[in-house]
Coordinates of C-alpha atoms and ligand atoms in Angstrom, one line a residue:
M1 CA 171.6 -142.3 -46.9
K2 CA 173.4 -145.0 -44.9
V3 CA 171.0 -146.6 -42.4
L4 CA 171.5 -148.9 -39.5
L5 CA 168.5 -150.8 -38.0
I6 CA 168.8 -152.3 -34.5
G7 CA 167.1 -155.6 -33.7
N8 CA 166.5 -159.1 -35.0
G9 CA 162.8 -159.9 -34.8
G10 CA 159.9 -160.2 -37.2
R11 CA 159.2 -156.5 -36.7
E12 CA 162.8 -155.7 -37.8
H13 CA 162.5 -157.9 -40.9
A14 CA 159.4 -156.0 -41.9
L15 CA 161.0 -152.6 -41.2
A16 CA 164.2 -153.6 -43.1
W17 CA 162.1 -154.8 -46.0
K18 CA 160.3 -151.4 -46.2
L19 CA 163.4 -149.4 -45.6
A20 CA 165.3 -151.3 -48.3
A21 CA 162.6 -150.2 -50.8
S22 CA 163.3 -146.5 -50.2
P23 CA 165.2 -145.0 -53.1
R24 CA 167.1 -142.7 -50.6
V25 CA 168.6 -145.7 -48.8
T26 CA 172.1 -146.3 -50.2
A27 CA 173.2 -148.9 -47.6
L28 CA 171.2 -150.7 -45.1
Y29 CA 172.7 -152.6 -42.1
V30 CA 170.9 -154.6 -39.4
A31 CA 172.4 -155.3 -36.0
P32 CA 172.2 -158.2 -35.4
G33 CA 169.5 -159.0 -37.9
N34 CA 168.3 -162.5 -38.9
P35 CA 168.3 -164.6 -42.1
G36 CA 165.2 -162.6 -43.2
T37 CA 166.9 -159.2 -42.9
A38 CA 169.9 -160.6 -44.7
Q39 CA 167.7 -160.9 -47.8
V40 CA 167.4 -157.1 -48.0
A41 CA 170.2 -155.7 -46.0
E42 CA 173.7 -156.5 -44.6
N43 CA 173.6 -158.1 -41.1
V44 CA 176.3 -157.0 -38.7
P45 CA 177.0 -159.4 -35.8
I46 CA 176.5 -156.8 -33.0
S47 CA 173.9 -157.3 -30.2
A48 CA 171.2 -154.7 -29.8
M49 CA 172.4 -154.1 -26.3
D50 CA 176.1 -153.8 -27.1
F51 CA 176.1 -149.9 -27.2
P52 CA 179.9 -149.4 -27.4
K53 CA 180.1 -151.7 -30.5
I54 CA 177.1 -150.0 -32.1
E55 CA 178.7 -146.6 -31.6
K56 CA 181.9 -147.8 -33.1
F57 CA 180.1 -149.3 -36.1
I58 CA 178.2 -146.0 -36.6
R59 CA 181.5 -144.0 -36.5
E60 CA 183.5 -146.3 -38.7
N61 CA 180.9 -146.8 -41.4
G62 CA 179.5 -143.2 -41.6
I63 CA 176.0 -144.2 -40.6
E64 CA 173.7 -141.3 -41.0
F65 CA 170.5 -142.6 -39.6
V66 CA 169.7 -145.2 -37.0
V67 CA 166.4 -146.9 -36.4
I68 CA 165.9 -148.7 -33.1
G69 CA 163.3 -151.6 -33.3
P70 CA 163.0 -153.2 -29.8
E71 CA 162.2 -151.8 -26.4
D72 CA 165.2 -153.1 -24.5
P73 CA 167.8 -150.8 -26.1
L74 CA 165.4 -147.9 -26.0
A75 CA 164.7 -148.4 -22.3
A76 CA 168.5 -148.6 -21.7
G77 CA 169.1 -145.2 -23.5
L78 CA 170.5 -146.2 -26.9
A79 CA 168.6 -143.3 -28.6
D80 CA 170.2 -140.8 -26.2
R81 CA 173.7 -142.1 -26.9
I82 CA 173.3 -142.0 -30.7
A83 CA 171.7 -138.5 -30.5
A84 CA 174.8 -137.4 -28.5
M85 CA 176.9 -138.5 -31.4
K86 CA 175.0 -136.0 -33.6
V87 CA 173.6 -138.9 -35.7
K88 CA 169.9 -138.9 -36.5
V89 CA 168.0 -141.6 -34.6
F90 CA 164.5 -142.9 -34.8
G91 CA 163.2 -144.0 -31.4
P92 CA 162.4 -142.3 -28.1
S93 CA 164.8 -141.3 -25.3
K94 CA 165.3 -143.4 -22.2
E95 CA 163.1 -141.0 -20.3
A96 CA 160.3 -141.3 -22.9
A97 CA 160.7 -145.1 -23.1
Q98 CA 159.5 -145.3 -19.5
I99 CA 156.0 -145.2 -20.9
E100 CA 156.6 -148.9 -21.7
A101 CA 159.5 -149.9 -19.4
D102 CA 157.8 -148.8 -16.2
K103 CA 154.1 -149.6 -16.2
W104 CA 153.6 -147.6 -13.0
F105 CA 155.1 -144.5 -14.6
A106 CA 152.6 -145.0 -17.4
K107 CA 149.7 -145.4 -15.0
E108 CA 150.6 -142.3 -13.1
L109 CA 150.8 -140.3 -16.2
M110 CA 147.5 -141.6 -17.4
R111 CA 145.9 -140.7 -14.0
Q112 CA 147.4 -137.2 -14.2
Q113 CA 146.0 -136.7 -17.7
A114 CA 142.6 -138.3 -16.9
I115 CA 143.2 -140.9 -19.7
P116 CA 140.7 -143.8 -19.4
T117 CA 142.5 -146.9 -18.1
A118 CA 141.9 -149.8 -15.6
E119 CA 141.9 -148.9 -11.9
A120 CA 145.2 -150.0 -10.5
R121 CA 147.4 -150.3 -7.4
T122 CA 151.1 -151.0 -7.3
F123 CA 153.2 -153.0 -4.8
T124 CA 156.9 -153.7 -4.2
D125 CA 156.1 -156.0 -1.2
A126 CA 154.6 -159.4 -2.0
G127 CA 152.8 -159.7 1.3
A128 CA 151.1 -156.4 0.8
A129 CA 150.0 -157.4 -2.7
D130 CA 148.6 -160.7 -1.3
E131 CA 146.7 -158.8 1.4
Y132 CA 145.2 -156.4 -1.3
I133 CA 144.1 -159.4 -3.4
R134 CA 142.5 -161.2 -0.5
V135 CA 140.5 -158.1 0.6
K136 CA 139.4 -157.2 -3.0
D137 CA 138.6 -160.8 -3.9
E138 CA 137.6 -160.1 -7.5
P139 CA 138.9 -160.8 -11.0
M140 CA 142.2 -159.0 -11.5
V141 CA 145.2 -158.6 -13.8
V142 CA 148.7 -158.9 -12.3
K143 CA 151.5 -157.3 -14.3
A144 CA 155.3 -157.1 -13.8
S145 CA 156.0 -153.4 -13.9
G146 CA 159.2 -153.8 -16.0
L147 CA 160.0 -155.3 -19.4
A148 CA 159.1 -158.9 -19.7
K149 CA 158.9 -159.7 -23.5
G150 CA 155.1 -159.4 -23.5
K151 CA 154.9 -162.3 -21.0
G152 CA 154.7 -160.3 -17.8
V153 CA 150.9 -160.0 -17.7
I154 CA 148.7 -162.6 -16.0
V155 CA 144.9 -162.4 -16.3
C156 CA 143.4 -163.8 -13.1
P157 CA 139.7 -164.5 -12.9
T158 CA 140.0 -165.6 -9.3
S159 CA 142.0 -164.4 -6.2
A160 CA 143.8 -167.8 -6.1
E161 CA 145.2 -167.1 -9.5
A162 CA 146.2 -163.6 -8.6
L163 CA 148.0 -164.8 -5.5
A164 CA 149.8 -167.4 -7.6
A165 CA 150.7 -164.7 -10.1
V166 CA 152.2 -162.5 -7.4
D167 CA 154.2 -165.5 -6.1
Q168 CA 155.6 -166.2 -9.6
I169 CA 156.5 -162.7 -10.4
M170 CA 157.6 -161.3 -7.0
R171 CA 158.9 -164.3 -5.0
Q172 CA 160.0 -166.7 -7.8
K173 CA 161.1 -163.7 -9.9
V174 CA 160.4 -165.4 -13.2
H175 CA 160.9 -162.1 -14.9
G176 CA 163.9 -161.1 -12.7
A177 CA 164.1 -157.4 -11.7
A178 CA 161.2 -156.5 -14.0
G179 CA 158.9 -158.1 -11.4
A180 CA 160.3 -156.2 -8.3
R181 CA 157.2 -154.1 -8.7
V182 CA 153.8 -155.3 -9.7
V183 CA 150.8 -153.4 -10.9
I184 CA 147.5 -155.0 -10.0
E185 CA 144.5 -153.8 -11.9
E186 CA 140.8 -154.4 -12.5
L187 CA 140.0 -157.0 -15.2
L188 CA 138.3 -155.3 -18.1
T189 CA 136.4 -157.0 -20.9
G190 CA 135.9 -156.1 -24.5
P191 CA 137.6 -156.4 -27.9
E192 CA 141.2 -155.1 -28.1
C193 CA 143.1 -153.2 -30.7
S194 CA 146.5 -151.8 -31.2
I195 CA 146.9 -148.2 -32.4
L196 CA 150.3 -147.1 -33.5
A197 CA 151.2 -143.5 -34.1
F198 CA 154.3 -141.6 -35.3
V199 CA 155.0 -138.8 -32.9
D200 CA 157.5 -136.0 -33.5
R201 CA 157.1 -134.3 -30.1
K202 CA 154.3 -132.0 -31.3
N203 CA 152.6 -133.8 -34.2
I204 CA 150.8 -137.1 -34.0
Y205 CA 150.2 -139.2 -37.1
V206 CA 148.1 -142.2 -36.4
M207 CA 148.6 -145.3 -38.5
E208 CA 146.0 -147.7 -39.7
S209 CA 144.4 -149.8 -36.9
A210 CA 145.6 -153.3 -36.0
Q211 CA 144.6 -156.2 -33.8
D212 CA 147.0 -158.5 -32.0
H213 CA 146.4 -162.0 -30.5
K214 CA 148.4 -162.3 -27.4
P215 CA 147.4 -165.5 -25.7
V216 CA 149.1 -168.6 -27.1
N217 CA 146.0 -170.7 -27.9
D218 CA 142.9 -170.5 -30.0
G219 CA 140.0 -168.6 -28.5
D220 CA 142.4 -166.4 -26.6
T221 CA 143.3 -169.0 -24.0
G222 CA 146.6 -170.0 -22.4
P223 CA 149.5 -167.9 -21.3
M224 CA 150.4 -164.5 -22.8
T225 CA 153.0 -164.3 -25.6
G226 CA 154.6 -161.5 -27.4
G227 CA 151.8 -161.9 -30.0
M228 CA 150.7 -164.9 -32.1
G229 CA 149.2 -163.0 -35.1
A230 CA 147.8 -159.7 -36.2
Y231 CA 145.7 -158.1 -38.9
S232 CA 145.1 -154.6 -40.1
P233 CA 142.7 -152.8 -40.3
T234 CA 140.3 -153.9 -37.6
P235 CA 136.7 -153.2 -38.2
I236 CA 136.0 -152.5 -34.6
V237 CA 137.9 -149.2 -34.9
T238 CA 135.4 -147.1 -36.7
D239 CA 136.2 -143.5 -37.6
A240 CA 134.4 -142.3 -34.5
I241 CA 136.4 -144.6 -32.2
M242 CA 139.6 -143.6 -33.9
R243 CA 138.8 -139.9 -33.2
E244 CA 138.0 -140.8 -29.5
I245 CA 141.4 -142.6 -29.2
E246 CA 143.2 -139.6 -30.6
R247 CA 141.3 -137.1 -28.5
D248 CA 141.2 -139.0 -25.2
V249 CA 144.4 -141.1 -25.3
L250 CA 147.1 -140.0 -27.8
V251 CA 146.8 -136.2 -27.5
P252 CA 146.7 -136.1 -23.7
I253 CA 149.5 -138.7 -23.2
V254 CA 151.9 -136.7 -25.5
D255 CA 150.8 -133.5 -23.8
G256 CA 151.5 -135.1 -20.4
L257 CA 154.9 -136.1 -21.4
T258 CA 155.7 -132.7 -22.8
R259 CA 154.5 -131.0 -19.7
D260 CA 156.9 -133.2 -17.7
G261 CA 159.7 -132.0 -20.0
I262 CA 159.9 -135.3 -22.0
D263 CA 160.0 -135.0 -25.8
Y264 CA 158.6 -138.1 -27.4
K265 CA 159.9 -139.0 -30.8
G266 CA 159.3 -142.3 -32.5
V267 CA 156.4 -144.7 -32.6
L268 CA 153.9 -144.6 -29.7
Y269 CA 151.8 -147.8 -29.4
A270 CA 148.6 -147.8 -27.5
G271 CA 147.2 -151.2 -26.5
L272 CA 143.5 -150.6 -26.0
M273 CA 140.3 -152.3 -24.9
L274 CA 136.9 -151.1 -26.1
T275 CA 134.8 -151.6 -23.0
S276 CA 131.1 -151.0 -22.9
H277 CA 131.8 -147.6 -21.3
S278 CA 134.7 -146.2 -23.4
V279 CA 138.1 -147.0 -24.9
R280 CA 140.5 -147.9 -22.1
V281 CA 144.3 -148.1 -22.2
L282 CA 145.8 -151.5 -21.3
E283 CA 149.4 -150.4 -22.0
F284 CA 151.7 -148.2 -24.0
N285 CA 154.7 -149.3 -25.9
C286 CA 157.6 -147.1 -27.0
R287 CA 158.1 -148.8 -30.4
F288 CA 156.4 -150.6 -33.3
G289 CA 154.4 -153.7 -32.2
D290 CA 155.5 -157.2 -33.1
P291 CA 153.6 -158.7 -35.0
E292 CA 151.4 -155.7 -35.8
T293 CA 154.3 -154.2 -37.8
Q294 CA 154.2 -157.1 -40.3
P295 CA 150.7 -156.4 -41.6
L296 CA 151.2 -152.7 -41.3
M297 CA 154.3 -152.7 -43.4
M298 CA 152.6 -154.9 -46.0
R299 CA 150.0 -152.2 -46.3
L300 CA 152.2 -149.1 -46.1
Q301 CA 152.8 -147.6 -49.6
S302 CA 154.7 -144.5 -48.5
D303 CA 158.5 -144.3 -48.2
L304 CA 159.1 -145.4 -44.6
L305 CA 162.5 -143.6 -44.5
E306 CA 160.8 -140.3 -45.4
V307 CA 158.3 -140.7 -42.6
M308 CA 160.9 -141.6 -40.1
L309 CA 163.1 -138.7 -41.0
A310 CA 160.1 -136.4 -40.8
V311 CA 159.7 -137.6 -37.2
V312 CA 163.3 -136.9 -36.3
D313 CA 163.2 -133.5 -38.0
G314 CA 159.8 -132.5 -36.4
K315 CA 158.1 -132.3 -39.8
L316 CA 155.5 -135.0 -39.5
D317 CA 152.9 -132.5 -40.6
K318 CA 154.6 -132.4 -44.0
V319 CA 154.2 -136.0 -44.9
E320 CA 151.2 -138.1 -45.9
L321 CA 151.0 -141.8 -45.3
K322 CA 149.4 -143.9 -48.1
W323 CA 148.1 -147.3 -47.3
D324 CA 147.0 -150.2 -49.5
P325 CA 143.3 -150.4 -48.9
R326 CA 143.5 -154.2 -48.8
P327 CA 143.7 -155.8 -45.4
A328 CA 146.8 -157.8 -44.4
L329 CA 146.9 -160.6 -41.9
S330 CA 149.9 -162.3 -40.2
V331 CA 150.1 -165.7 -38.5
V332 CA 153.0 -166.4 -36.2
A333 CA 154.6 -169.9 -36.2
A334 CA 156.1 -170.6 -32.8
S335 CA 158.5 -173.2 -31.4
G336 CA 157.0 -176.2 -29.6
G337 CA 156.7 -175.2 -25.9
Y338 CA 156.7 -171.4 -26.4
P339 CA 156.0 -169.2 -24.4
G340 CA 157.7 -171.7 -22.1
D341 CA 160.9 -173.5 -22.8
Y342 CA 161.6 -174.7 -26.3
K343 CA 164.3 -176.3 -28.4
T344 CA 166.3 -174.3 -31.1
G345 CA 168.4 -175.3 -34.1
L346 CA 165.5 -177.2 -35.8
P347 CA 165.6 -177.1 -39.6
I348 CA 162.8 -175.0 -41.3
T349 CA 161.5 -176.0 -44.7
G350 CA 159.1 -174.3 -47.1
I351 CA 159.9 -170.6 -46.5
A352 CA 160.7 -169.9 -50.2
D353 CA 157.6 -171.8 -51.3
A354 CA 155.4 -169.7 -49.1
D355 CA 157.3 -166.5 -50.0
S356 CA 156.7 -167.1 -53.7
M357 CA 153.0 -166.7 -53.4
R358 CA 151.6 -163.4 -54.7
D359 CA 151.2 -160.8 -52.0
V360 CA 152.6 -163.1 -49.3
K361 CA 155.7 -162.4 -47.3
V362 CA 157.3 -164.5 -44.7
F363 CA 158.9 -162.3 -42.1
Q364 CA 161.5 -164.2 -40.1
A365 CA 162.0 -163.7 -36.4
G366 CA 163.6 -166.4 -34.3
T367 CA 165.7 -167.9 -37.1
R368 CA 169.4 -168.3 -37.9
M369 CA 171.6 -169.9 -40.6
E370 CA 173.3 -173.2 -40.0
G371 CA 175.4 -173.6 -43.1
K372 CA 172.9 -173.2 -45.9
Q373 CA 170.0 -174.3 -43.7
V374 CA 167.6 -171.9 -41.9
V375 CA 166.9 -173.2 -38.4
T376 CA 164.8 -172.1 -35.5
D377 CA 166.4 -169.8 -33.0
G378 CA 163.7 -168.3 -30.8
G379 CA 160.1 -168.7 -29.5
R380 CA 158.3 -166.8 -32.3
V381 CA 160.0 -168.2 -35.3
L382 CA 158.4 -166.4 -38.3
A383 CA 155.2 -164.6 -39.3
V384 CA 153.5 -165.4 -42.6
T385 CA 151.8 -162.3 -43.8
A386 CA 149.3 -162.0 -46.7
L387 CA 147.3 -159.3 -48.3
G388 CA 143.7 -160.1 -49.4
D389 CA 140.7 -158.3 -50.8
T390 CA 139.0 -158.8 -47.5
I391 CA 140.2 -159.9 -44.1
A392 CA 138.7 -163.4 -44.8
D393 CA 140.7 -163.6 -48.0
A394 CA 143.9 -162.4 -46.4
Q395 CA 143.3 -165.0 -43.7
K396 CA 142.8 -167.8 -46.2
R397 CA 145.9 -166.9 -48.1
A398 CA 148.1 -166.6 -44.9
Y399 CA 146.9 -170.0 -43.8
Q400 CA 147.5 -171.5 -47.3
A401 CA 151.0 -170.1 -47.1
I402 CA 151.9 -171.2 -43.6
E403 CA 150.9 -174.8 -44.5
K404 CA 153.9 -174.9 -46.8
I405 CA 156.2 -174.3 -43.9
H406 CA 157.4 -176.9 -41.5
F407 CA 159.7 -177.4 -38.5
E408 CA 159.6 -179.9 -35.6
G409 CA 157.2 -178.8 -32.9
M410 CA 155.8 -175.8 -35.0
H411 CA 152.5 -174.5 -33.7
Y412 CA 150.4 -171.6 -34.6
R413 CA 146.9 -170.3 -33.8
K414 CA 144.2 -171.4 -36.3
D415 CA 141.9 -168.4 -35.5
I416 CA 143.8 -165.3 -36.3
G417 CA 141.3 -162.8 -37.7
K418 CA 138.3 -164.8 -36.6
R419 CA 136.7 -162.0 -34.6
A420 CA 136.9 -159.6 -37.6
I421 CA 135.2 -162.2 -39.8
G422 CA 132.7 -163.2 -37.3
Ligands
LIG1 P1 149.6 -155.6 -21.8 O1 150.9 -156.2 -22.1 O2 149.5 -154.8 -20.6 O3 148.9 -155.0 -23.0 O4 148.7 -156.9 -21.5 C1 148.7 -158.0 -22.3 C2 147.3 -158.5 -22.5 O5 146.7 -158.8 -21.2 C3 146.4 -157.6 -23.2 O6 146.5 -157.6 -24.5 C4 145.0 -158.1 -22.7 O7 144.6 -159.2 -23.4 C5 145.4 -158.5 -21.3 N1 145.1 -157.4 -20.3 C6 146.0 -156.5 -19.9 N2 145.4 -155.7 -19.0 C7 144.1 -156.1 -18.8 C8 143.0 -155.6 -18.1 N3 143.1 -154.6 -17.2 N4 141.8 -156.3 -18.2 C9 141.7 -157.4 -19.0 N5 142.7 -157.8 -19.8 C10 143.9 -157.2 -19.7
LIG2 N1 152.3 -157.2 -30.2 C1 152.5 -156.7 -28.9 C2 153.7 -155.9 -28.7 O1 154.5 -155.7 -29.6 O2 154.0 -155.6 -27.6

């Protein structure tokens, strides 16, 4: 089967690596890909948002299956356009992708389905948002309602911070149109986890649990990023909690979508907080998480293509996912300055050294080739991922491996997995 994967992040390198291992894949292309995906597939220089060029490539190369990695093309309707060509596509429709692309849509659906989540209000007028914050005068979280690369959420322990957040998002428009609407919600506390599930409209198949680390600095401090590291499984998600998540979150959200006439097909990602009362939803994403996908793909032993095809064909009940029982842990190396401004084009050394360690894989994200040299090309540059007998062992090995890698300004969190090891 000829497969085209859309995207160029660390998630896509991990997906390409697994797809390439499928005996049914005869050709694998990645658009646009990165030097990591080029190790296992053929990169084609087409942007993930250039739909006419993607369609042309599919037609001219007899592509039989398309996998869409990132949220932007999903939210802009790429899956619908490929489905209209009668080509199989993995990823939800534009309507279904609103679950991520429009945080207020997600909130309303959760409210309608009585899914536990933070109390929230929405505003399109900055003055009204200010007024609400002043009256409430309590810790809050301010979120740009649209897509903002994981950086559109500001946790505000004080009203002054919440007012500043509204100013940044709504008046200074740091996330552009994504901040035309804000969602302001109560600040919850508790450990977090990411639960990803394959959904084929009617069947839900939950993957192993994972934990992301979104703030840029150790101890979960500093501004939000797309994710600075992840591990799987997370011990906080016991079997009982997993059942609660399925029953109270995943089943009702998919039911709610179906009731509204929206078929969900692809990966549904729930970002959750385990508060002292119950599991609460922080967000939904319409795709695999980045960097959660890196440890998850390290652990997945089943044929990813088979699973994805089962989603598209509505036969998820016919497949079984096998996982390596060993935990995997991934540490992201970021550019100096990320999640703010950063330089690119800086030479990276040591990737092959790290990659040569047993059960270690370097998934590239913001990288590109300059001649024969891999250089930095984004905020999150790569994710070093290791399997270990325990989370502590996976952590030790991931950090041993990342120490072999260097580029100017490189920074990474030193405490990925700390909470699980305690
Ligand atoms: P989101 O992209 O909505 O998942 O938010 C990114 C991060 O912000 C989460 O992983 C949490 O760490 C934090 N966050 C989001 N919503 C809340 C909330 N209501 N209370 C506390 N922290 C939150
Ligand atoms: N790791 C968080 C995300 O993919 O949105």
